[in-house]
Coordinates of C-alpha atoms and ligand atoms in Angstrom, one line a residue:
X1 CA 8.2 -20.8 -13.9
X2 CA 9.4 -19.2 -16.9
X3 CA 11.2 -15.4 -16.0
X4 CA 9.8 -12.4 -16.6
X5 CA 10.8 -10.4 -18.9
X6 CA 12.0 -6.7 -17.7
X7 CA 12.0 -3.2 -19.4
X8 CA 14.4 -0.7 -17.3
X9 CA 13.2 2.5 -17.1
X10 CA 16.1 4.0 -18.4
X11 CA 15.9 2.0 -21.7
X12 CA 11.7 2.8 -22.0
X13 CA 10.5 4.3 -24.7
X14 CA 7.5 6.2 -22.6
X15 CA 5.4 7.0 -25.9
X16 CA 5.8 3.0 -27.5
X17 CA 5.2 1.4 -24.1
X18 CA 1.6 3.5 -23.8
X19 CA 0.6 2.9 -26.7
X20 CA 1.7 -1.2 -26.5
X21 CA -0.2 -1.6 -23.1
X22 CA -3.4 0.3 -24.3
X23 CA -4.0 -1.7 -27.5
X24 CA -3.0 -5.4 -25.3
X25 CA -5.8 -3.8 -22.9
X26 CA -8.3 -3.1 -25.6
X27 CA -7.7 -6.3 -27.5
X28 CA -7.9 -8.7 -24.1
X29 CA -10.8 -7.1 -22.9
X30 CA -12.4 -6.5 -26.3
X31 CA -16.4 -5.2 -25.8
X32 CA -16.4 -6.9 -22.4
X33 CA -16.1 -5.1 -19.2
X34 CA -13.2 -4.5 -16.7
X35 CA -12.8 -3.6 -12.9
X36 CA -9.8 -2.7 -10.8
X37 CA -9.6 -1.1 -7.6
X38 CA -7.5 2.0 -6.7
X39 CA -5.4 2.6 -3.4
X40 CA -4.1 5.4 -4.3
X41 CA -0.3 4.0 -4.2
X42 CA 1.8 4.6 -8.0
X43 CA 1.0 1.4 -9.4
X44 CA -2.8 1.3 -8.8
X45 CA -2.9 5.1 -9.7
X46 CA -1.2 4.6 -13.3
X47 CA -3.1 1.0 -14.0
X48 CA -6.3 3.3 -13.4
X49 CA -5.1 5.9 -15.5
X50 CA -4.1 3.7 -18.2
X51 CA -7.3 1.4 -17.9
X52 CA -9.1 4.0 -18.8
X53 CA -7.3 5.5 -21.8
X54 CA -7.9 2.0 -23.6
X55 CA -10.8 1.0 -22.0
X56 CA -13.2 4.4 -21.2
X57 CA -16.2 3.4 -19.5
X58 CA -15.7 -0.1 -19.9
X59 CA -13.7 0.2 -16.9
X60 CA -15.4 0.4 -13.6
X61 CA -12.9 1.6 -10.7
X62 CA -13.3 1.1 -7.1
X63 CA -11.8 2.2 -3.6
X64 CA -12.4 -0.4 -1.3
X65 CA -12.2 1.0 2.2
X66 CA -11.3 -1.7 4.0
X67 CA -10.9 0.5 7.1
X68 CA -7.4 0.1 7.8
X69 CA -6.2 3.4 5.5
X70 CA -4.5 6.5 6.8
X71 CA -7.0 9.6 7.9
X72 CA -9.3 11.2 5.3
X73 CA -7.4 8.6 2.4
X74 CA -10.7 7.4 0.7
X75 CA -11.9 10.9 0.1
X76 CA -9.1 12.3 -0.8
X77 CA -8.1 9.6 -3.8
X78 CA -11.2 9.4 -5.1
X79 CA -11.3 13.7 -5.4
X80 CA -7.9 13.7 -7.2
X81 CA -9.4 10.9 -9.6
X82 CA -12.6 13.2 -10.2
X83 CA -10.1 15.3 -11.3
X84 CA -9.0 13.3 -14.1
X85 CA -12.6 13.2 -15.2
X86 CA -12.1 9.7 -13.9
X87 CA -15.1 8.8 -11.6
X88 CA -14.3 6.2 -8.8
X89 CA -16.6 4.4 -6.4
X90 CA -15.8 3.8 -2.7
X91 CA -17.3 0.3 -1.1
X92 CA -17.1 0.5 2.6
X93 CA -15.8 -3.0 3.2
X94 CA -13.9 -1.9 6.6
X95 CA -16.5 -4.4 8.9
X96 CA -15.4 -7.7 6.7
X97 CA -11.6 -6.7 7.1
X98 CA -12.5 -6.5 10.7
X99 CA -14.1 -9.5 11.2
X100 CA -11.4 -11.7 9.0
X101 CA -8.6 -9.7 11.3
X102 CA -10.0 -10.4 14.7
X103 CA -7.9 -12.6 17.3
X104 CA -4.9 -12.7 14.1
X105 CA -1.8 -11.4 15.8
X106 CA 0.5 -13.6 13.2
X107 CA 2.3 -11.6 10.6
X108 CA 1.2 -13.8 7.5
X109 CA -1.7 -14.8 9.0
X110 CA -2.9 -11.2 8.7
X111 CA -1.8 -10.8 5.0
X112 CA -3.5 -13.5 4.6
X113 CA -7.0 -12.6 5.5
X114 CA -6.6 -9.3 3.8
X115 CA -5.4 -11.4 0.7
X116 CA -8.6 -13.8 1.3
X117 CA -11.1 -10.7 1.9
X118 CA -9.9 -8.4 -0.5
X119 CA -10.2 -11.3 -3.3
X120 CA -13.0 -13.4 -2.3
X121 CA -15.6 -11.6 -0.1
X122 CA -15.5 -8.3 -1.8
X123 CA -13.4 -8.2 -4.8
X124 CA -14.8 -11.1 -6.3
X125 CA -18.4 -10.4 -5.6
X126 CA -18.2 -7.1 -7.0
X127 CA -17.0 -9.0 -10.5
X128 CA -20.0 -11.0 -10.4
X129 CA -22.1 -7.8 -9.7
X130 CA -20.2 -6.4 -12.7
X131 CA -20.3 -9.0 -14.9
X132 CA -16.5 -8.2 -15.3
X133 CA -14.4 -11.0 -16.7
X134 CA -11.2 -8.9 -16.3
X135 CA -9.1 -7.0 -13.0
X136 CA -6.3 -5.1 -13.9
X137 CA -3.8 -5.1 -11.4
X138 CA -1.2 -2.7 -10.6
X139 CA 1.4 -5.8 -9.9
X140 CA 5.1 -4.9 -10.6
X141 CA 8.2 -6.9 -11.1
X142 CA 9.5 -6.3 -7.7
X143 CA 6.6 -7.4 -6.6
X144 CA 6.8 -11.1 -8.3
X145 CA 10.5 -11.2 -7.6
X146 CA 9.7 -10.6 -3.8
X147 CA 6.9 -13.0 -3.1
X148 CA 8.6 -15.7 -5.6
X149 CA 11.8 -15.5 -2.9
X150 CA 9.6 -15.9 -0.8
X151 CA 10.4 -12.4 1.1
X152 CA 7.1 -11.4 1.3
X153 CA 3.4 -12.3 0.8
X154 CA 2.3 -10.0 -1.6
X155 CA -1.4 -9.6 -1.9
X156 CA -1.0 -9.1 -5.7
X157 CA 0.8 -12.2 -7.0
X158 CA -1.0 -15.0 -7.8
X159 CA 0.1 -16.9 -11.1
X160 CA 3.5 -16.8 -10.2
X161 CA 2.4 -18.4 -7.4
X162 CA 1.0 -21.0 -9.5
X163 CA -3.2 -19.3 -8.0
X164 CA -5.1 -19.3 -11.2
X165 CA -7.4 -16.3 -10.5
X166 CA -10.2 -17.9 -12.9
X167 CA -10.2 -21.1 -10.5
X168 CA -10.0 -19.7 -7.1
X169 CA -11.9 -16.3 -7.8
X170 CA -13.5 -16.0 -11.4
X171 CA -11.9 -13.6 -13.3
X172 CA -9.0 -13.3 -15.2
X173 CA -6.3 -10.3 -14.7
X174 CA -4.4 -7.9 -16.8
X175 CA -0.7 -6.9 -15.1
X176 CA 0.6 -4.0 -17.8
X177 CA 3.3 -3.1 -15.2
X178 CA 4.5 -6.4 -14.5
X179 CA 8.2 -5.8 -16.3
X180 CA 8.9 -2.8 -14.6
X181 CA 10.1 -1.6 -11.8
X182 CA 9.2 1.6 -9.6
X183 CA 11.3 4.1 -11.3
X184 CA 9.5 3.0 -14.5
X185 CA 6.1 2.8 -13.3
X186 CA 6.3 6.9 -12.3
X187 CA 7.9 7.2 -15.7
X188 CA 4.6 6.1 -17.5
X189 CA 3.0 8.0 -14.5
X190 CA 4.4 11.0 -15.7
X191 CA 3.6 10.2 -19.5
X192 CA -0.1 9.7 -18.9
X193 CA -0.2 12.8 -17.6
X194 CA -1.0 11.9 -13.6
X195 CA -0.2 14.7 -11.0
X196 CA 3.2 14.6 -9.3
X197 CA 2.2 14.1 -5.9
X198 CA 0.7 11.0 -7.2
X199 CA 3.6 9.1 -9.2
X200 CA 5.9 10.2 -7.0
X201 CA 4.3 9.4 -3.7
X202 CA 5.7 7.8 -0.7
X203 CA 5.2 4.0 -0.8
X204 CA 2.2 2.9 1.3
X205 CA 1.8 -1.3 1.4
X206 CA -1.3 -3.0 0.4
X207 CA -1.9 -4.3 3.8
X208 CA -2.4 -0.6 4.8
X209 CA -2.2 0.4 8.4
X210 CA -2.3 -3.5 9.6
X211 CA 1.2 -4.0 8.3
X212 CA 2.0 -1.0 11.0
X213 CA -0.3 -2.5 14.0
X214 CA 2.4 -5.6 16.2
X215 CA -0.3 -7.9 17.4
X216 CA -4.3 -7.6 16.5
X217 CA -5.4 -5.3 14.2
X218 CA -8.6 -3.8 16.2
X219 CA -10.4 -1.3 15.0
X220 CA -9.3 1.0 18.5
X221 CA -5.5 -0.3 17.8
X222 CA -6.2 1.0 14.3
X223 CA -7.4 4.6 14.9
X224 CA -4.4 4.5 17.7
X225 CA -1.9 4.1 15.1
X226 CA -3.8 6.0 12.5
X227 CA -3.4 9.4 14.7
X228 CA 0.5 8.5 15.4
X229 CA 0.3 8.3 11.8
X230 CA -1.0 11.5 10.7
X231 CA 1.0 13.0 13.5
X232 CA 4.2 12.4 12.3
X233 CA 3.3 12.4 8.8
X234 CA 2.7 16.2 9.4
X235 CA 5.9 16.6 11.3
X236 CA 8.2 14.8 8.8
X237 CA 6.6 16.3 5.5
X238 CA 9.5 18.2 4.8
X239 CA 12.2 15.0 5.4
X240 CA 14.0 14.0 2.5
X241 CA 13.2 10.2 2.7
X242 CA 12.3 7.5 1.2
X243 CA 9.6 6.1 3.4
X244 CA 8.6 7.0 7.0
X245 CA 6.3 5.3 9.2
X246 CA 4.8 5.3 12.7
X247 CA 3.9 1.6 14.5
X248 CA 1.8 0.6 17.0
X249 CA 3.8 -1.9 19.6
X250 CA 2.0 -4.9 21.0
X251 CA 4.1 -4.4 24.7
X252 CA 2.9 -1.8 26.7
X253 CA 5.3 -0.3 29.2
X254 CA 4.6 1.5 32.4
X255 CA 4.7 5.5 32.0
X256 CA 4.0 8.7 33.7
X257 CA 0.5 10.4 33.4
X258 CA -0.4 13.4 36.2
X259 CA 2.2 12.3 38.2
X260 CA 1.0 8.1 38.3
X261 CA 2.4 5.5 36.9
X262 CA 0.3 4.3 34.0
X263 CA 0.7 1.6 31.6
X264 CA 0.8 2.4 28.2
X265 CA 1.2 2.0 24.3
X266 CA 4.7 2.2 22.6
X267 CA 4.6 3.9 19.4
X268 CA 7.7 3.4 16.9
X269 CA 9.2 5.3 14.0
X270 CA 10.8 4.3 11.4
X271 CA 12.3 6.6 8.4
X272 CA 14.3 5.6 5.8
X273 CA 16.5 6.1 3.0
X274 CA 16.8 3.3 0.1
X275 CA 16.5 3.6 -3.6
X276 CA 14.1 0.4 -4.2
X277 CA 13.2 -0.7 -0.7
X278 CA 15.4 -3.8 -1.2
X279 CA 18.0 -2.2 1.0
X280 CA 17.1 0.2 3.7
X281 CA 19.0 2.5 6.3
X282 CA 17.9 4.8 9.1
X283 CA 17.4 8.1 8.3
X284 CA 20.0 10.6 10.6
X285 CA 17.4 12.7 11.9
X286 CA 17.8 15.7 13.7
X287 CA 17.2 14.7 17.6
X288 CA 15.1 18.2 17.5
X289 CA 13.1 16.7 14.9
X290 CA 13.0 13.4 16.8
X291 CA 12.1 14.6 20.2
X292 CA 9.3 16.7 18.5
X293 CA 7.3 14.2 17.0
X294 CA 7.6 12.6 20.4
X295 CA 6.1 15.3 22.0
X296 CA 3.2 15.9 20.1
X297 CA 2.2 12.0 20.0
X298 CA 1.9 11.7 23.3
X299 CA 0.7 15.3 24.0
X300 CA -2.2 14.5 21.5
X301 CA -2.5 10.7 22.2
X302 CA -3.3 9.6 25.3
X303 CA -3.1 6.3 25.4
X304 CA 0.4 6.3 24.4
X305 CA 3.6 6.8 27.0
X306 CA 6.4 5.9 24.8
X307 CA 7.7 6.8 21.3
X308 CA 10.8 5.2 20.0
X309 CA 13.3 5.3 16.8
X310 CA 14.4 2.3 14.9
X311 CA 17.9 2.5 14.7
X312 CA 18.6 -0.9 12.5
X313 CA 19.2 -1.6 8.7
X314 CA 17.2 -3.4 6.4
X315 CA 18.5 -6.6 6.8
X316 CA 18.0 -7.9 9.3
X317 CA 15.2 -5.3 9.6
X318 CA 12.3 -5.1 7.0
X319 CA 10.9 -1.9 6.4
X320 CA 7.3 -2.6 7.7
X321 CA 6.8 -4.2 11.0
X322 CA 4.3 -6.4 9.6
Ligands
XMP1 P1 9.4 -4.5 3.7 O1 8.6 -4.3 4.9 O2 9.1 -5.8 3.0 O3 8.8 -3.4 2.6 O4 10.8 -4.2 3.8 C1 9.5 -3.0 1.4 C2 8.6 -2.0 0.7 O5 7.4 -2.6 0.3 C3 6.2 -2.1 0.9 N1 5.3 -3.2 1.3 C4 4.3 -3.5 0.6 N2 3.7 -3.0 -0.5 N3 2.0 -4.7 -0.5 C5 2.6 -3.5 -1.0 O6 2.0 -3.0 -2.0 C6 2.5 -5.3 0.6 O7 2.0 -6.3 1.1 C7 3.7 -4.7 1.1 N4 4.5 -5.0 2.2 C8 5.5 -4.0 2.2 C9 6.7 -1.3 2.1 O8 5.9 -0.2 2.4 C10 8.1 -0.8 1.6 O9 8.0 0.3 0.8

């Protein structure tokens, strides 16, 4: 597999690199028609934003709402996008994530069937729908470098994988951020003009709120970890982290409810600080701060007894628990 090239973001000429990836776009795509679909996360948000300098309405963007993202998400990146004067549609795909997830407790296996559904049921029938013959993908270099190591499954890597897309799904993709890294994606972010709070926004994977659910990924386990999720989210706004995350435990452990013993759900946090999520370390947080969020989980959830920290690096820990 031949290496791919990278540009660091300190060496990028912002302006030149623009400019570069809109005319490659333009000339690839030529008076054809593209699709992508947005999440929301920095890469998606700038291959959007770029897609449609070069490409105008030629580009059709989607939000697929697969059912697995964080409360009021959908709504609230397609509003930002309207914004931009950048109109985005949502496909609620969330019962075929469902159904592909049910009775899969295994790590990859889950990945997988996101991968598989994502692609195949709904991505790729929306480019026949289209009549698209290119996806732009928000893929990045640590993305490539992660999933070639074998790290992780990305859901966004398939040539260097040796997938061709045009074989297994029908379509053909554009990568314009695949020689950078983060800190240069947010640096073209930044040049085309997106808001703040999106180029610099907390990383949230691809696998969405499944990478944060131990065992099945059930729609009720989902909305459980969804409200530990917007829970803490609110309580941690102000933390200086890198990422920070709530997960949903597959052991229950007996508790205390009205004076009985109950058996319940295990929520865990995890904050950290790194600088490219190779690397990670626990944030110190204030035991204030800590016992806080602990309180108002399981004032506000029922179901759930227990709330713990993760204490451990990354290695041996990853970030996600997924
Ligand atoms: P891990 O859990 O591998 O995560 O230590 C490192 C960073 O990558 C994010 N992550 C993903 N991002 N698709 C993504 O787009 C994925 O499948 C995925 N898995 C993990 C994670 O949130 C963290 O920032």
């Amino acid at each position: 597999m031949a290496k791919m090239k990278e540009i660091k973001a300190k060496n990028m000429n912002v302006e030149k690199f623009i400019a570069g990836k809109v005319k490659d776009i333009q000339q690839a795509v030529g008076d054809g028609l593209a699709i992508n679909a947005l999440s929301g996360g920095v890469d998606s948000s700038v291959v959007t934003v770029l897609g449609h300098r070069a490409l105008g309405k030629n580009l059709k963007t989607y939000f697929i709402d697969n059912g697995i993202m964080r409360e009021g998400e959908p709504a609230r990146v397609v509003a930002t996008f309207k914004k931009m004067g950048i109109p985005v549609e949502i496909i609620d795909a969330s019962k075929a994530f469902f159904a592909a997830l049910k009775g899969v407790a295994d790590p990859e296996e889950k990945r997988e069937a996101i991968t598989q559904t994502f692609y195949k049921k709904i991505f790729g029938k929306l480019v026949v729908k289209s009549k698209a013959t290119y996806l732009l993908q928000g893929t990045i270099l640590t993305d490539v470098d992660e999933t070639v190591a074998g790290i992780k499954r990305q859901h966004n890597v398939f040539e260097q994988l040796g997938i061709d897309p045009q074989k297994a799904f029908g379509y053909k993709i554009l990568e314009p951020l695949i020689e950078l890294r983060k800190d240069g994606v947010r640096k073209v972010g930044r040049g085309l003009g997106l808001p703040e709070a999106v180029f610099e926004r907390m990383p949230f994977p691809g696998p969405a709120l499944a990478a944060r659910v131990i065992g099945e990924t059930s729609p009720d386990r989902i909305a459980l970890v969804r409200k530990a999720t917007a829970i803490m989210e609110k309580t941690f706004k102000d933390v200086d982290a890198f990422q920070y995350m709530a997960i949903l435990h597959e052991d229950r452990v007996t508790g205390m409810r009205d004076n009985k013993r109950v058996f319940g759900n295990q929520i865990e946090i995890r904050c950290w600080d790194s600088v490219d999520a190779r690397k990670a370390r626990p944030t110190r947080l204030s035991f204030d701060l800590l016992e806080s969020v602990a309180k108002k989980i399981t004032k506000n959830i029922p179901e759930v007894v227990s709330v713990t920290y993760n204490i451990t690096s990354k290695p041996t820990s990853t970030m996600e628990a997924v």
